[in-house]
Amino acid sequence: MKTYLPPKFLVERDQDKCIKCEVCVNQCSFDNHYYDAEDDEMKTRTEGCVGCHRCVTFCPTGALTVRRNPLEYRDNYNWRPEYIEDIIKQAETGGVLLTGMGNDKGQRIYWDHLVLNASQVTNPSIDPLREPMELTTYLGRKPDRVELDTDLNLQTELAPQVKLEVPVMFAAMSYGAVSLNVHESLARAATEAGTLWNTGEGGLHPKLYKYGNNTIVQVASGRFGVHPEYLEVARVVEIKIGQGAKPGIGGHLPGEKVSAEVSATRMIPQGTDALSPAPQHDIYSIEDLAQLVYALKEATHYTKPVSVKIAAVHNSAAIASGMVRAGADIIVLDGLRGATGAAPKVIRDNVGIPIELALASVDTRLRQEGIRNRASIVVSGGIRNSGDVAKAIALGADAVYIGTAALIALGCRLCQQCHTGKCAWGICTTDLFLSKRVNPDIGARRLANLLRGWSLELKDMLGGMGINALESLRGNRLHLRGVGLTETELKILGVKMAGE
Amino acid sequence: MKVTETIPEETIKIDASGIYYRELNARLRELAQNGARKIELHNVYGQRYIGTNLNRPVEVTIFGTPGNDLGAFMEGPRITVYGNAQDGCGNTMNDGEIIIHGHAGDVIGLSARGGKIFVRDSVGYRAGIHMKEYQDKKPILVIGGTAQDFLGEYMAGGTLVLLGLNREGHHKAKFVGTGMHGGVIYLRGNIESYQLGKEVGVAELGEADRELLARLVGEFAAHFGYNADEILKHKFIKLFPLSLRPYGRIYAH
C-alpha cells in the first residue's frame, strides 16, 4: 500500500562542505543516507528521518541540517497534523499506535507554575561555597517514635535505611529496553555519586552484580530474571505495579530485542516475546500487595527496604495509603510524563495525572493519616532540572527518579523511536553494533557530571533560602508559591499564590 | 552444598502452633544454615512464606495447613505437605520441590521458572500462570484433580499436567492457556475448544511427549501411591502455543 504519510523532517546537505566520508551513512540506523556512485555524491532519503540528529552531531564538516518539513496543512485547530498522520498510519496498518519516551502533549506542567523562595534581609542566606550544605537523604521506613536509654543509646529498632548523597536516582529502565552499556553507565554513575539506579523489570546482568549496593532491583508482573541471587545483591527491592507512561497495561518486549544476552538476564528463550501481564496476578488487593511485600522481605531477611511503584492515577492518595499500610518502605509515584521504551500512544498521552498533583495529594493524605513517616516518597515522570527536584522535595518528596533526563545525558534526542529498537544513539536498543555507541566510561562520566551539576545547584537554592540541609526543605510548602494557578490547583498543591 | 560429618542427620521437629510466621521462618532459616537436613513442622496453621528464604536443599515436612506463598521465590528445599496448601504456592519459584497431599488454592506456580510441584487433589484459579523456562530450568506442575479457570494463562514455558482423577467427562476450566506463548499442557481427558484460549493448539501426544508424561505421572504416582499405568491408560491431549509471539501483529510503528 502506498503510504500517504508525508516526511516529518527535511535533511539538507551542503555539498560544498560534504567530504563524502560516509560517517552519516554509518551513523544513521534508519538507513537514510547513502552514497550514489553514479553521481559521486552523498544523498539522503529524507522520508525516513526521525530527527535524532545523530548524523548532524557526527558530521565532521557540519554539512548536514535537519529541519521540520515545512509542508503546510490548511489551518485547523481541531485536526492538527499529528492527528491526521496518526489516522493515516492506522488506516495503513490497522494497529495500535506505538511510541516511545514520555507524553509530549500540552497538559499543564505545574513545575513551571511554582516558584521557590529566597532569604532577603530578615534571615540571612547561606553561601554553600563557604558553609557546609547537606543533601543527604535516607530512604526507608522511619519509626513512629525514637527511644533512647539513659546513656542516649538508641533503643528503637530501625527499619533498613538507604543513604543517598544526592536525592536523585536513576529510574527503572530494563535491560532489553536499553542496552547493557546503558545499564553499566547508570550503575557506575550511581555508585560514584552515592545514589541508586534501578534495573527495571528485565533482570540484572551478572557483570553488574558488583554495583549491587547502589542497585534497586525490580519485581514486576513478568518476574523476569527474579531469583534469590538477584534479590540478594540488591540494596532495595521494588515491586512495580504501574508506570506513568502506561498506567494499567503491561508490556511486550518484542522477540527481536530478546538477544542472547537479554535472554540470559531475563531467563527466557532467545527471540520469544517477553510479555509482562497488565496486573501482577498475585496482587488483586492491598492485602495481596502486603503479601508480596512481606514475601520479598522474607526472601531478603528483612535487610532491605521494599519499594512499591505505581503510576499516578485519580485515586493515588487512597492507594498510597494502602501501600504504606501494606508494608511498603518506599512508595514511588510515576506521573503523566513518565517515559517508556514502548507504549500505546493513546495511553501514554491520555492516561494518568500530573506528578505534581499526585505528589501533593499523597503527601497530604499520608500526613493526615499520621503515617507519612512509615514510607519515603519518590516521584518520577518529567523531572527536567534541579529546579524541578527542589520543588518536588518542597512538595513532600524524599527523592526523585530521573529517566529521560539521564538518557538525554547519554545522547538521547527524544525522537521517540525507542519502540523500533533502532536507536541511533545506541541507548534504547539491544543491537550489538548500535549499543557500542554508548561507551560506559564516557556514559558514566556524563551521568555523574549531570548529578554533580544538579547537586551544586540544589545547594545554591537551599543556601538562598537560608537553610543548610535538604531535610529542612522536605515537605516545606511555605517555600513554594504558585503563579497562574486556580484556587483548586493551589489547594491541591497546598501552596499559596505568589504575593500572598 | 558441602556436607560434613557434623551435620545432624536426624529429623528436627517443631511444634508450630502459636508461632508467628516471621519467627517460624527465622527459626527454619537458622536451622537450615546450621546444616539441618530434615525438618518436620507440626500443627502448622496458616503461617506464610514457609521455605521462601532457605536457599538450600533442606527437606521440610509440614503437617497441617501452611499459609499463602508457600515456597515463594524458593531455591532448593523440598517441601512435603500433609494437608492443603493455600494461595500462591510456589510463587516465582526457581528450584526445589513441593509435594502436596491435599488441595492447593489459587495461582499455584505463578511465574515459576524451575522446580517441581505435585498436587494430589485439586487446585484453584490461575494455576501455572506465566510459568516460564530457561535452558535447563523447566518448571513442572502436576495436578491430580481439577483446576479452575485460567489454567496456564500467559504460559511461557515449563510443563503442566492436569490429570482430573477425581472427575468423569470433560474438564470444566475455561480460558485454559489464554495468551500461552511457550511450554506445554498435558490434559488427561478432553476439553471443548471454547474452553481454550485462542492462542492454544490441540494435538495428539508424540513419542517425546509420552516419555515425558510417563516420567512425570510416574513421579506423581510414587508420591501419592497411585498406579501410574492405570492413569496413563486414559487418553491424554497436548495443548501447545500456536505462536511464540501471540501479540506481535497488533502494533503500528
PDB file of C-alpha atoms in Angstrom, chain A residues 89 93 95-96 98 222-228 252 254-256 263-264 267-269 273 275 277 281-282 284 291 294-296 298-299 301-302 419, chain B residues 21-22 25 29 48-49 52-53 55 68-69 73 75 91-92 94 107 110-111 113 126 129-130 132-134 153-154 181 244-245 247 250-253:
ATOM      1  CA  LYS A  89      -0.820   5.336   9.875  1.00  0.00           C
ATOM      2  CA  THR A  93      -1.678  -0.803   9.337  1.00  0.00           C
ATOM      3  CA  GLY A  95      -2.647  -1.482  14.519  1.00  0.00           C
ATOM      4  CA  VAL A  96      -2.270   0.098  17.932  1.00  0.00           C
ATOM      5  CA  LEU A  98       3.131   2.507  19.394  1.00  0.00           C
ATOM      6  CA  GLY A 222       6.639 -10.696  34.295  1.00  0.00           C
ATOM      7  CA  ARG A 223       9.027 -11.653  37.131  1.00  0.00           C
ATOM      8  CA  PHE A 224      11.818 -11.722  34.551  1.00  0.00           C
ATOM      9  CA  GLY A 225      15.235 -12.597  35.925  1.00  0.00           C
ATOM     10  CA  VAL A 226      13.925 -12.660  39.508  1.00  0.00           C
ATOM     11  CA  HIS A 227      15.787 -15.244  41.569  1.00  0.00           C
ATOM     12  CA  PRO A 228      17.348 -15.347  45.045  1.00  0.00           C
ATOM     13  CA  HIS A 252       5.519  -6.643  25.379  1.00  0.00           C
ATOM     14  CA  PRO A 254       9.314  -7.841  21.150  1.00  0.00           C
ATOM     15  CA  GLY A 255      11.209 -11.037  20.335  1.00  0.00           C
ATOM     16  CA  GLU A 256      13.632  -9.079  18.125  1.00  0.00           C
ATOM     17  CA  SER A 263      17.606 -13.847  27.162  1.00  0.00           C
ATOM     18  CA  ALA A 264      20.207 -14.892  29.735  1.00  0.00           C
ATOM     19  CA  MET A 267      15.880 -16.005  31.791  1.00  0.00           C
ATOM     20  CA  ILE A 268      13.594 -16.631  28.848  1.00  0.00           C
ATOM     21  CA  PRO A 269      14.382 -18.234  25.484  1.00  0.00           C
ATOM     22  CA  ASP A 273       8.297 -12.093  23.215  1.00  0.00           C
ATOM     23  CA  LEU A 275       5.111 -10.478  27.976  1.00  0.00           C
ATOM     24  CA  PRO A 277       0.914  -9.079  32.128  1.00  0.00           C
ATOM     25  CA  HIS A 281      -1.718 -11.978  39.151  1.00  0.00           C
ATOM     26  CA  ASP A 282      -0.880 -12.489  42.796  1.00  0.00           C
ATOM     27  CA  TYR A 284      -5.644  -8.123  43.265  1.00  0.00           C
ATOM     28  CA  GLN A 291       1.605 -10.491  50.896  1.00  0.00           C
ATOM     29  CA  TYR A 294       6.376  -9.445  53.001  1.00  0.00           C
ATOM     30  CA  ALA A 295       7.305 -12.359  50.705  1.00  0.00           C
ATOM     31  CA  LEU A 296      10.154 -10.160  49.462  1.00  0.00           C
ATOM     32  CA  GLU A 298      11.179 -12.740  53.988  1.00  0.00           C
ATOM     33  CA  ALA A 299      13.239 -13.577  50.918  1.00  0.00           C
ATOM     34  CA  HIS A 301      15.620 -11.473  55.577  1.00  0.00           C
ATOM     35  CA  TYR A 302      14.230  -8.017  56.397  1.00  0.00           C
ATOM     36  CA  HIS A 419       9.991   1.022  20.309  1.00  0.00           C
TER      37      HIS A 419
ATOM     38  CA  TYR B  21       5.304 -16.764  60.574  1.00  0.00           C
ATOM     39  CA  ARG B  22       8.227 -14.408  60.811  1.00  0.00           C
ATOM     40  CA  ASN B  25      10.699 -18.799  59.188  1.00  0.00           C
ATOM     41  CA  ARG B  29      16.458 -20.415  58.305  1.00  0.00           C
ATOM     42  CA  ARG B  48       3.052 -17.826  55.313  1.00  0.00           C
ATOM     43  CA  TYR B  49       6.230 -17.996  53.205  1.00  0.00           C
ATOM     44  CA  THR B  52      10.977 -18.844  50.966  1.00  0.00           C
ATOM     45  CA  ASN B  53      14.388 -17.897  52.255  1.00  0.00           C
ATOM     46  CA  ASN B  55      18.044 -21.306  49.685  1.00  0.00           C
ATOM     47  CA  ASN B  68      -0.112 -18.329  51.405  1.00  0.00           C
ATOM     48  CA  ASP B  69       3.063 -18.114  49.333  1.00  0.00           C
ATOM     49  CA  PHE B  73      10.908 -17.365  45.475  1.00  0.00           C
ATOM     50  CA  GLU B  75      15.519 -22.094  45.700  1.00  0.00           C
ATOM     51  CA  ASN B  91       5.165 -18.243  43.520  1.00  0.00           C
ATOM     52  CA  THR B  92       8.171 -17.304  41.309  1.00  0.00           C
ATOM     53  CA  ASN B  94      13.347 -21.025  40.991  1.00  0.00           C
ATOM     54  CA  VAL B 107      -2.209 -19.004  41.480  1.00  0.00           C
ATOM     55  CA  LEU B 110       2.741 -18.335  39.349  1.00  0.00           C
ATOM     56  CA  SER B 111       5.773 -17.290  37.266  1.00  0.00           C
ATOM     57  CA  ARG B 113      10.960 -20.769  36.479  1.00  0.00           C
ATOM     58  CA  ARG B 126      -4.972 -19.341  37.525  1.00  0.00           C
ATOM     59  CA  ILE B 129       0.054 -18.870  35.123  1.00  0.00           C
ATOM     60  CA  HIS B 130       3.059 -17.325  33.397  1.00  0.00           C
ATOM     61  CA  LYS B 132       8.494 -19.825  32.115  1.00  0.00           C
ATOM     62  CA  GLU B 133      11.631 -21.748  31.286  1.00  0.00           C
ATOM     63  CA  TYR B 134      15.225 -21.032  30.504  1.00  0.00           C
ATOM     64  CA  GLU B 153      -2.585 -18.327  31.329  1.00  0.00           C
ATOM     65  CA  TYR B 154       0.352 -16.433  29.669  1.00  0.00           C
ATOM     66  CA  HIS B 181       3.345 -18.482  24.183  1.00  0.00           C
ATOM     67  CA  LEU B 244       5.713 -17.789  20.293  1.00  0.00           C
ATOM     68  CA  ARG B 245       4.636 -14.216  19.572  1.00  0.00           C
ATOM     69  CA  TYR B 247       0.809 -10.268  20.149  1.00  0.00           C
ATOM     70  CA  ILE B 250      -1.206  -5.747  16.849  1.00  0.00           C
ATOM     71  CA  TYR B 251       1.054  -2.702  16.685  1.00  0.00           C
ATOM     72  CA  ALA B 252       1.632   0.055  14.148  1.00  0.00           C
ATOM     73  CA  HIS B 253       5.087   1.554  14.171  1.00  0.00           C
TER      74      HIS B 253
END
